[in-house]
JSON list of C-alpha atoms in Angstrom, two decimals:
[
{"chain": "H", "resi": 823, "resn": "MET", "atom": "CA", "xyz": [75.82, -4.53, 53.35]},
{"chain": "H", "resi": 824, "resn": "ASP", "atom": "CA", "xyz": [75.59, -1.86, 55.45]},
{"chain": "H", "resi": 825, "resn": "SER", "atom": "CA", "xyz": [75.19, -1.90, 59.50]},
{"chain": "H", "resi": 826, "resn": "HIS", "atom": "CA", "xyz": [71.72, -2.56, 59.61]},
{"chain": "H", "resi": 827, "resn": "GLY", "atom": "CA", "xyz": [72.69, -5.64, 57.63]},
{"chain": "H", "resi": 828, "resn": "GLN", "atom": "CA", "xyz": [70.64, -4.31, 54.22]},
{"chain": "H", "resi": 829, "resn": "TYR", "atom": "CA", "xyz": [72.12, -4.11, 50.87]},
{"chain": "H", "resi": 830, "resn": "GLY", "atom": "CA", "xyz": [72.76, -0.46, 49.91]},
{"chain": "H", "resi": 831, "resn": "GLN", "atom": "CA", "xyz": [71.34, 0.81, 46.95]},
{"chain": "H", "resi": 832, "resn": "GLN", "atom": "CA", "xyz": [72.84, 2.46, 44.45]},
{"chain": "H", "resi": 833, "resn": "VAL", "atom": "CA", "xyz": [71.71, 6.05, 43.23]},
{"chain": "H", "resi": 834, "resn": "VAL", "atom": "CA", "xyz": [72.66, 8.10, 40.32]},
{"chain": "H", "resi": 835, "resn": "TRP", "atom": "CA", "xyz": [72.02, 11.14, 39.26]},
{"chain": "H", "resi": 836, "resn": "THR", "atom": "CA", "xyz": [72.58, 14.18, 36.59]},
{"chain": "H", "resi": 837, "resn": "VAL", "atom": "CA", "xyz": [71.23, 17.52, 35.38]},
{"chain": "H", "resi": 838, "resn": "VAL", "atom": "CA", "xyz": [69.87, 18.05, 32.05]},
{"chain": "H", "resi": 839, "resn": "ALA", "atom": "CA", "xyz": [69.19, 21.12, 30.40]},
{"chain": "H", "resi": 840, "resn": "ALA", "atom": "CA", "xyz": [65.19, 21.54, 29.34]},
{"chain": "H", "resi": 841, "resn": "ASP", "atom": "CA", "xyz": [63.13, 24.62, 28.01]},
{"chain": "H", "resi": 842, "resn": "ILE", "atom": "CA", "xyz": [61.87, 25.07, 31.64]},
{"chain": "H", "resi": 843, "resn": "GLY", "atom": "CA", "xyz": [65.39, 25.14, 33.14]},
{"chain": "H", "resi": 844, "resn": "PRO", "atom": "CA", "xyz": [67.72, 22.34, 34.37]},
{"chain": "H", "resi": 845, "resn": "LEU", "atom": "CA", "xyz": [66.39, 19.21, 35.63]},
{"chain": "H", "resi": 846, "resn": "LEU", "atom": "CA", "xyz": [67.85, 16.95, 38.10]},
{"chain": "H", "resi": 847, "resn": "LEU", "atom": "CA", "xyz": [67.45, 12.98, 37.19]},
{"chain": "H", "resi": 848, "resn": "ALA", "atom": "CA", "xyz": [68.08, 10.47, 40.05]},
{"chain": "H", "resi": 849, "resn": "ALA", "atom": "CA", "xyz": [67.67, 6.36, 39.62]},
{"chain": "H", "resi": 850, "resn": "THR", "atom": "CA", "xyz": [67.98, 3.58, 41.26]},
{"chain": "H", "resi": 851, "resn": "GLY", "atom": "CA", "xyz": [68.24, 0.16, 40.35]},
{"chain": "H", "resi": 852, "resn": "GLU", "atom": "CA", "xyz": [64.29, -0.01, 40.25]},
{"chain": "H", "resi": 853, "resn": "GLY", "atom": "CA", "xyz": [64.00, 2.99, 38.17]},
{"chain": "H", "resi": 854, "resn": "LEU", "atom": "CA", "xyz": [63.82, 6.74, 37.84]},
{"chain": "H", "resi": 855, "resn": "VAL", "atom": "CA", "xyz": [63.89, 7.77, 41.62]},
{"chain": "H", "resi": 856, "resn": "ASN", "atom": "CA", "xyz": [63.47, 12.07, 41.67]},
{"chain": "H", "resi": 857, "resn": "VAL", "atom": "CA", "xyz": [63.46, 14.70, 38.73]},
{"chain": "H", "resi": 858, "resn": "VAL", "atom": "CA", "xyz": [63.77, 18.16, 40.86]},
{"chain": "H", "resi": 859, "resn": "PHE", "atom": "CA", "xyz": [62.91, 21.57, 38.77]},
{"chain": "H", "resi": 860, "resn": "HIS", "atom": "CA", "xyz": [65.28, 24.33, 38.37]},
{"chain": "H", "resi": 861, "resn": "ALA", "atom": "CA", "xyz": [68.20, 22.66, 39.34]},
{"chain": "H", "resi": 862, "resn": "THR", "atom": "CA", "xyz": [71.00, 25.24, 40.30]},
{"chain": "H", "resi": 863, "resn": "ASP", "atom": "CA", "xyz": [74.02, 24.25, 42.17]},
{"chain": "H", "resi": 864, "resn": "PRO", "atom": "CA", "xyz": [72.07, 25.46, 45.64]},
{"chain": "H", "resi": 865, "resn": "VAL", "atom": "CA", "xyz": [68.75, 23.71, 44.40]},
{"chain": "H", "resi": 866, "resn": "ARG", "atom": "CA", "xyz": [70.59, 20.67, 43.10]},
{"chain": "H", "resi": 867, "resn": "ASP", "atom": "CA", "xyz": [72.79, 20.42, 46.64]},
{"chain": "H", "resi": 868, "resn": "ARG", "atom": "CA", "xyz": [69.70, 20.43, 48.67]},
{"chain": "H", "resi": 869, "resn": "ALA", "atom": "CA", "xyz": [68.08, 17.71, 46.86]},
{"chain": "H", "resi": 870, "resn": "LEU", "atom": "CA", "xyz": [70.81, 15.51, 46.78]},
{"chain": "H", "resi": 871, "resn": "GLY", "atom": "CA", "xyz": [70.95, 16.03, 50.34]},
{"chain": "H", "resi": 872, "resn": "ARG", "atom": "CA", "xyz": [67.38, 14.92, 50.55]},
{"chain": "H", "resi": 873, "resn": "LEU", "atom": "CA", "xyz": [67.70, 11.63, 48.74]},
{"chain": "H", "resi": 874, "resn": "ALA", "atom": "CA", "xyz": [70.93, 10.94, 50.72]},
{"chain": "H", "resi": 875, "resn": "SER", "atom": "CA", "xyz": [68.82, 11.18, 53.92]},
{"chain": "H", "resi": 876, "resn": "ARG", "atom": "CA", "xyz": [65.74, 9.46, 52.38]},
{"chain": "H", "resi": 877, "resn": "LEU", "atom": "CA", "xyz": [67.06, 6.42, 50.38]},
{"chain": "H", "resi": 878, "resn": "GLY", "atom": "CA", "xyz": [70.36, 6.11, 52.89]},
{"chain": "H", "resi": 879, "resn": "THR", "atom": "CA", "xyz": [73.02, 6.06, 50.06]},
{"chain": "H", "resi": 880, "resn": "GLU", "atom": "CA", "xyz": [75.31, 9.11, 49.06]},
{"chain": "H", "resi": 881, "resn": "PRO", "atom": "CA", "xyz": [73.91, 9.80, 45.25]},
{"chain": "H", "resi": 882, "resn": "ALA", "atom": "CA", "xyz": [76.65, 9.61, 42.55]},
{"chain": "H", "resi": 883, "resn": "GLU", "atom": "CA", "xyz": [77.02, 12.25, 39.62]},
{"chain": "H", "resi": 884, "resn": "ALA", "atom": "CA", "xyz": [77.23, 9.46, 36.79]},
{"chain": "H", "resi": 885, "resn": "PRO", "atom": "CA", "xyz": [75.62, 11.45, 33.52]},
{"chain": "H", "resi": 886, "resn": "GLY", "atom": "CA", "xyz": [76.96, 8.19, 31.73]},
{"chain": "H", "resi": 887, "resn": "SER", "atom": "CA", "xyz": [75.02, 5.51, 33.26]},
{"chain": "H", "resi": 888, "resn": "PRO", "atom": "CA", "xyz": [72.94, 3.03, 32.24]},
{"chain": "H", "resi": 889, "resn": "LEU", "atom": "CA", "xyz": [70.37, 3.67, 34.87]},
{"chain": "H", "resi": 890, "resn": "LEU", "atom": "CA", "xyz": [69.82, 6.86, 33.77]},
{"chain": "H", "resi": 891, "resn": "ALA", "atom": "CA", "xyz": [70.67, 6.73, 29.48]},
{"chain": "H", "resi": 892, "resn": "GLU", "atom": "CA", "xyz": [66.72, 6.25, 28.76]},
{"chain": "H", "resi": 893, "resn": "ALA", "atom": "CA", "xyz": [65.20, 8.74, 31.02]},
{"chain": "H", "resi": 894, "resn": "ILE", "atom": "CA", "xyz": [67.72, 10.91, 29.67]},
{"chain": "H", "resi": 895, "resn": "ARG", "atom": "CA", "xyz": [66.79, 10.10, 26.05]},
{"chain": "H", "resi": 896, "resn": "GLN", "atom": "CA", "xyz": [62.74, 10.19, 26.87]},
{"chain": "H", "resi": 897, "resn": "VAL", "atom": "CA", "xyz": [62.86, 13.63, 28.75]},
{"chain": "H", "resi": 898, "resn": "ARG", "atom": "CA", "xyz": [64.61, 15.12, 25.93]},
{"chain": "H", "resi": 899, "resn": "ALA", "atom": "CA", "xyz": [62.70, 13.58, 23.36]},
{"chain": "H", "resi": 900, "resn": "TYR", "atom": "CA", "xyz": [59.69, 15.05, 25.81]},
{"chain": "H", "resi": 901, "resn": "PHE", "atom": "CA", "xyz": [60.66, 18.80, 25.64]},
{"chain": "H", "resi": 902, "resn": "ALA", "atom": "CA", "xyz": [61.41, 18.46, 22.07]},
{"chain": "H", "resi": 903, "resn": "GLY", "atom": "CA", "xyz": [57.88, 17.48, 21.30]},
{"chain": "H", "resi": 904, "resn": "GLU", "atom": "CA", "xyz": [58.70, 14.21, 19.79]},
{"chain": "H", "resi": 905, "resn": "ARG", "atom": "CA", "xyz": [57.31, 12.22, 22.53]},
{"chain": "H", "resi": 906, "resn": "ARG", "atom": "CA", "xyz": [54.03, 12.42, 24.19]},
{"chain": "H", "resi": 907, "resn": "ASP", "atom": "CA", "xyz": [54.92, 10.92, 27.76]},
{"chain": "H", "resi": 908, "resn": "VAL", "atom": "CA", "xyz": [57.83, 9.52, 29.56]},
{"chain": "H", "resi": 909, "resn": "GLU", "atom": "CA", "xyz": [57.34, 5.86, 30.20]},
{"chain": "H", "resi": 910, "resn": "LEU", "atom": "CA", "xyz": [60.37, 4.48, 32.37]},
{"chain": "H", "resi": 911, "resn": "PRO", "atom": "CA", "xyz": [60.59, 2.14, 35.51]},
{"chain": "H", "resi": 912, "resn": "LEU", "atom": "CA", "xyz": [59.98, 4.09, 38.51]},
{"chain": "H", "resi": 913, "resn": "ASP", "atom": "CA", "xyz": [61.23, 3.81, 41.73]},
{"chain": "H", "resi": 914, "resn": "TRP", "atom": "CA", "xyz": [57.91, 4.42, 44.27]},
{"chain": "H", "resi": 915, "resn": "SER", "atom": "CA", "xyz": [60.15, 4.20, 47.51]},
{"chain": "H", "resi": 916, "resn": "LEU", "atom": "CA", "xyz": [60.23, 8.01, 48.40]},
{"chain": "H", "resi": 917, "resn": "ILE", "atom": "CA", "xyz": [56.47, 8.45, 48.19]},
{"chain": "H", "resi": 918, "resn": "SER", "atom": "CA", "xyz": [53.61, 6.11, 49.77]},
{"chain": "H", "resi": 919, "resn": "GLY", "atom": "CA", "xyz": [50.09, 5.40, 51.21]},
{"chain": "H", "resi": 920, "resn": "PHE", "atom": "CA", "xyz": [47.15, 7.53, 49.55]},
{"chain": "H", "resi": 921, "resn": "ASN", "atom": "CA", "xyz": [50.14, 10.15, 48.17]},
{"chain": "H", "resi": 922, "resn": "ARG", "atom": "CA", "xyz": [51.24, 6.98, 46.02]},
{"chain": "H", "resi": 923, "resn": "GLN", "atom": "CA", "xyz": [48.02, 5.70, 45.08]},
{"chain": "H", "resi": 924, "resn": "VAL", "atom": "CA", "xyz": [47.02, 9.03, 43.89]},
{"chain": "H", "resi": 925, "resn": "LEU", "atom": "CA", "xyz": [50.54, 9.83, 41.71]},
{"chain": "H", "resi": 926, "resn": "ARG", "atom": "CA", "xyz": [50.05, 5.83, 40.52]},
{"chain": "H", "resi": 927, "resn": "GLU", "atom": "CA", "xyz": [46.65, 7.02, 39.17]},
{"chain": "H", "resi": 928, "resn": "LEU", "atom": "CA", "xyz": [47.67, 9.96, 38.05]},
{"chain": "H", "resi": 929, "resn": "ALA", "atom": "CA", "xyz": [50.31, 8.46, 35.92]},
{"chain": "H", "resi": 930, "resn": "SER", "atom": "CA", "xyz": [48.11, 5.91, 34.23]},
{"chain": "H", "resi": 931, "resn": "GLY", "atom": "CA", "xyz": [44.74, 7.82, 34.00]},
{"chain": "H", "resi": 932, "resn": "VAL", "atom": "CA", "xyz": [45.83, 10.87, 32.94]},
{"chain": "H", "resi": 933, "resn": "PRO", "atom": "CA", "xyz": [47.18, 11.05, 29.07]},
{"chain": "H", "resi": 934, "resn": "TYR", "atom": "CA", "xyz": [49.21, 13.72, 27.50]},
{"chain": "H", "resi": 935, "resn": "GLY", "atom": "CA", "xyz": [47.33, 17.04, 26.50]},
{"chain": "H", "resi": 936, "resn": "THR", "atom": "CA", "xyz": [44.48, 16.17, 28.84]},
{"chain": "H", "resi": 937, "resn": "VAL", "atom": "CA", "xyz": [43.93, 17.64, 32.34]},
{"chain": "H", "resi": 938, "resn": "VAL", "atom": "CA", "xyz": [42.11, 16.46, 35.63]},
{"chain": "H", "resi": 939, "resn": "GLY", "atom": "CA", "xyz": [40.32, 18.14, 38.65]},
{"chain": "H", "resi": 940, "resn": "TYR", "atom": "CA", "xyz": [41.70, 18.02, 41.86]},
{"chain": "H", "resi": 941, "resn": "GLY", "atom": "CA", "xyz": [38.52, 16.49, 43.05]},
{"chain": "H", "resi": 942, "resn": "GLU", "atom": "CA", "xyz": [38.15, 14.51, 40.09]},
{"chain": "H", "resi": 943, "resn": "LEU", "atom": "CA", "xyz": [41.26, 12.83, 41.03]},
{"chain": "H", "resi": 944, "resn": "ALA", "atom": "CA", "xyz": [40.11, 12.30, 44.65]},
{"chain": "H", "resi": 945, "resn": "ARG", "atom": "CA", "xyz": [37.12, 10.40, 43.27]},
{"chain": "H", "resi": 946, "resn": "ARG", "atom": "CA", "xyz": [38.80, 8.04, 40.90]},
{"chain": "H", "resi": 947, "resn": "VAL", "atom": "CA", "xyz": [41.13, 6.72, 43.88]},
{"chain": "H", "resi": 948, "resn": "GLY", "atom": "CA", "xyz": [38.02, 5.85, 45.89]},
{"chain": "H", "resi": 949, "resn": "GLN", "atom": "CA", "xyz": [38.11, 9.16, 48.15]},
{"chain": "H", "resi": 950, "resn": "PRO", "atom": "CA", "xyz": [35.47, 12.11, 46.57]},
{"chain": "H", "resi": 951, "resn": "GLY", "atom": "CA", "xyz": [36.07, 14.57, 49.91]},
{"chain": "H", "resi": 952, "resn": "ALA", "atom": "CA", "xyz": [39.93, 14.51, 49.44]},
{"chain": "H", "resi": 953, "resn": "ALA", "atom": "CA", "xyz": [40.74, 16.89, 46.97]},
{"chain": "H", "resi": 954, "resn": "GLN", "atom": "CA", "xyz": [42.71, 19.11, 48.77]},
{"chain": "H", "resi": 955, "resn": "ALA", "atom": "CA", "xyz": [44.87, 15.87, 49.99]},
{"chain": "H", "resi": 956, "resn": "VAL", "atom": "CA", "xyz": [45.23, 14.99, 46.69]},
{"chain": "H", "resi": 957, "resn": "GLY", "atom": "CA", "xyz": [46.71, 18.55, 46.06]},
{"chain": "H", "resi": 958, "resn": "THR", "atom": "CA", "xyz": [48.85, 17.74, 48.81]},
{"chain": "H", "resi": 959, "resn": "ALA", "atom": "CA", "xyz": [50.03, 14.83, 47.09]},
{"chain": "H", "resi": 960, "resn": "MET", "atom": "CA", "xyz": [50.94, 16.60, 43.82]},
{"chain": "H", "resi": 961, "resn": "GLY", "atom": "CA", "xyz": [53.31, 18.51, 45.94]},
{"chain": "H", "resi": 962, "resn": "ALA", "atom": "CA", "xyz": [54.77, 16.13, 47.22]},
{"chain": "H", "resi": 963, "resn": "ASN", "atom": "CA", "xyz": [55.40, 14.60, 43.88]},
{"chain": "H", "resi": 964, "resn": "PRO", "atom": "CA", "xyz": [58.92, 13.22, 43.62]},
{"chain": "H", "resi": 965, "resn": "LEU", "atom": "CA", "xyz": [58.74, 12.74, 39.85]},
{"chain": "H", "resi": 966, "resn": "PRO", "atom": "CA", "xyz": [57.06, 15.97, 38.41]},
{"chain": "H", "resi": 967, "resn": "VAL", "atom": "CA", "xyz": [56.78, 15.65, 34.68]},
{"chain": "H", "resi": 968, "resn": "VAL", "atom": "CA", "xyz": [57.02, 12.38, 34.42]},
{"chain": "H", "resi": 969, "resn": "VAL", "atom": "CA", "xyz": [54.26, 11.86, 36.84]},
{"chain": "H", "resi": 970, "resn": "PRO", "atom": "CA", "xyz": [52.20, 14.56, 35.31]},
{"chain": "H", "resi": 971, "resn": "CYS", "atom": "CA", "xyz": [50.98, 16.60, 38.23]},
{"chain": "H", "resi": 972, "resn": "HIS", "atom": "CA", "xyz": [51.13, 19.30, 35.92]},
{"chain": "H", "resi": 973, "resn": "ARG", "atom": "CA", "xyz": [48.06, 17.89, 34.22]},
{"chain": "H", "resi": 974, "resn": "VAL", "atom": "CA", "xyz": [45.95, 18.53, 37.50]},
{"chain": "H", "resi": 975, "resn": "VAL", "atom": "CA", "xyz": [43.82, 21.62, 37.87]},
{"chain": "H", "resi": 976, "resn": "GLU", "atom": "CA", "xyz": [41.14, 23.39, 39.91]},
{"chain": "H", "resi": 977, "resn": "SER", "atom": "CA", "xyz": [37.66, 22.25, 38.79]},
{"chain": "H", "resi": 978, "resn": "ASP", "atom": "CA", "xyz": [36.62, 25.85, 37.72]},
{"chain": "H", "resi": 979, "resn": "GLY", "atom": "CA", "xyz": [39.26, 26.54, 35.10]},
{"chain": "H", "resi": 980, "resn": "GLY", "atom": "CA", "xyz": [41.92, 27.70, 37.67]},
{"chain": "H", "resi": 981, "resn": "ILE", "atom": "CA", "xyz": [45.58, 26.22, 36.83]},
{"chain": "H", "resi": 982, "resn": "GLY", "atom": "CA", "xyz": [46.27, 25.52, 40.62]},
{"chain": "H", "resi": 983, "resn": "GLY", "atom": "CA", "xyz": [49.26, 25.52, 42.25]},
{"chain": "H", "resi": 984, "resn": "PHE", "atom": "CA", "xyz": [52.43, 23.66, 41.46]},
{"chain": "H", "resi": 985, "resn": "GLY", "atom": "CA", "xyz": [55.92, 22.99, 42.95]},
{"chain": "H", "resi": 986, "resn": "GLY", "atom": "CA", "xyz": [57.67, 23.98, 39.97]},
{"chain": "H", "resi": 987, "resn": "GLY", "atom": "CA", "xyz": [56.16, 27.36, 40.05]},
{"chain": "H", "resi": 988, "resn": "LEU", "atom": "CA", "xyz": [52.93, 28.58, 37.97]},
{"chain": "H", "resi": 989, "resn": "GLU", "atom": "CA", "xyz": [55.06, 29.79, 34.64]},
{"chain": "H", "resi": 990, "resn": "THR", "atom": "CA", "xyz": [56.40, 26.19, 34.37]},
{"chain": "H", "resi": 991, "resn": "LYS", "atom": "CA", "xyz": [53.21, 24.65, 35.17]},
{"chain": "H", "resi": 992, "resn": "ARG", "atom": "CA", "xyz": [51.70, 26.97, 32.11]},
{"chain": "H", "resi": 993, "resn": "GLN", "atom": "CA", "xyz": [54.80, 26.33, 29.86]},
{"chain": "H", "resi": 994, "resn": "LEU", "atom": "CA", "xyz": [54.63, 22.15, 30.52]},
{"chain": "H", "resi": 995, "resn": "LEU", "atom": "CA", "xyz": [50.45, 22.75, 29.78]},
{"chain": "H", "resi": 996, "resn": "ALA", "atom": "CA", "xyz": [51.77, 25.05, 26.62]},
{"chain": "H", "resi": 997, "resn": "LEU", "atom": "CA", "xyz": [53.97, 22.38, 25.28]},
{"chain": "H", "resi": 998, "resn": "GLU", "atom": "CA", "xyz": [51.15, 19.56, 25.78]},
{"chain": "H", "resi": 999, "resn": "GLY", "atom": "CA", "xyz": [48.45, 22.01, 23.56]},
{"chain": "H", "resi": 1000, "resn": "VAL", "atom": "CA", "xyz": [46.23, 22.69, 26.75]},
{"chain": "H", "resi": 1001, "resn": "LEU", "atom": "CA", "xyz": [47.28, 26.18, 27.14]},
{"chain": "H", "resi": 1002, "resn": "PRO", "atom": "CA", "xyz": [48.36, 28.85, 23.94]},
{"chain": "H", "resi": 1003, "resn": "GLN", "atom": "CA", "xyz": [51.90, 29.23, 23.73]},
{"chain": "H", "resi": 1004, "resn": "PRO", "atom": "CA", "xyz": [52.88, 32.45, 25.55]},
{"chain": "H", "resi": 1005, "resn": "LEU", "atom": "CA", "xyz": [53.51, 35.41, 22.62]},
{"chain": "H", "resi": 1006, "resn": "PHE", "atom": "CA", "xyz": [56.26, 36.89, 24.59]}
]
């Protein structure tokens, strides 16, 4: 028990190689809690600091942890084209309110190989005028790839923004067959 009378939760992490660059995966006993793009040492260190602050415990590097084993397996299979979706228990504790509602709808209602507009996603959660707020929710997504914010695009056909960078978004959409593979 900690000084607030609460049981601390274990947070474990590892970095896995992916075609889009290194991904940090972090998990708790509840499930996968965070995925971070471009997890070079400085990015990783900042992400781990944020996790420690938000979850109240220091994340431990544990690539062999049973809490991470299935996430590692499924993420690797996804990038190898052997799996269409990552289906894991998720720990939603880093997101709440409208953002959580939008991300849950995205996770359950926008399948592999499809896209949805920001406005359409807002409509699906009962807030038809909240396209910009949906964009904010996408930017706050602590579980990119797993909760596929790369599948959210502009209604006029534009690719929209992306926290992992537009080239990463293009690569993910190409992997899923939504965009053509780059020529070079």
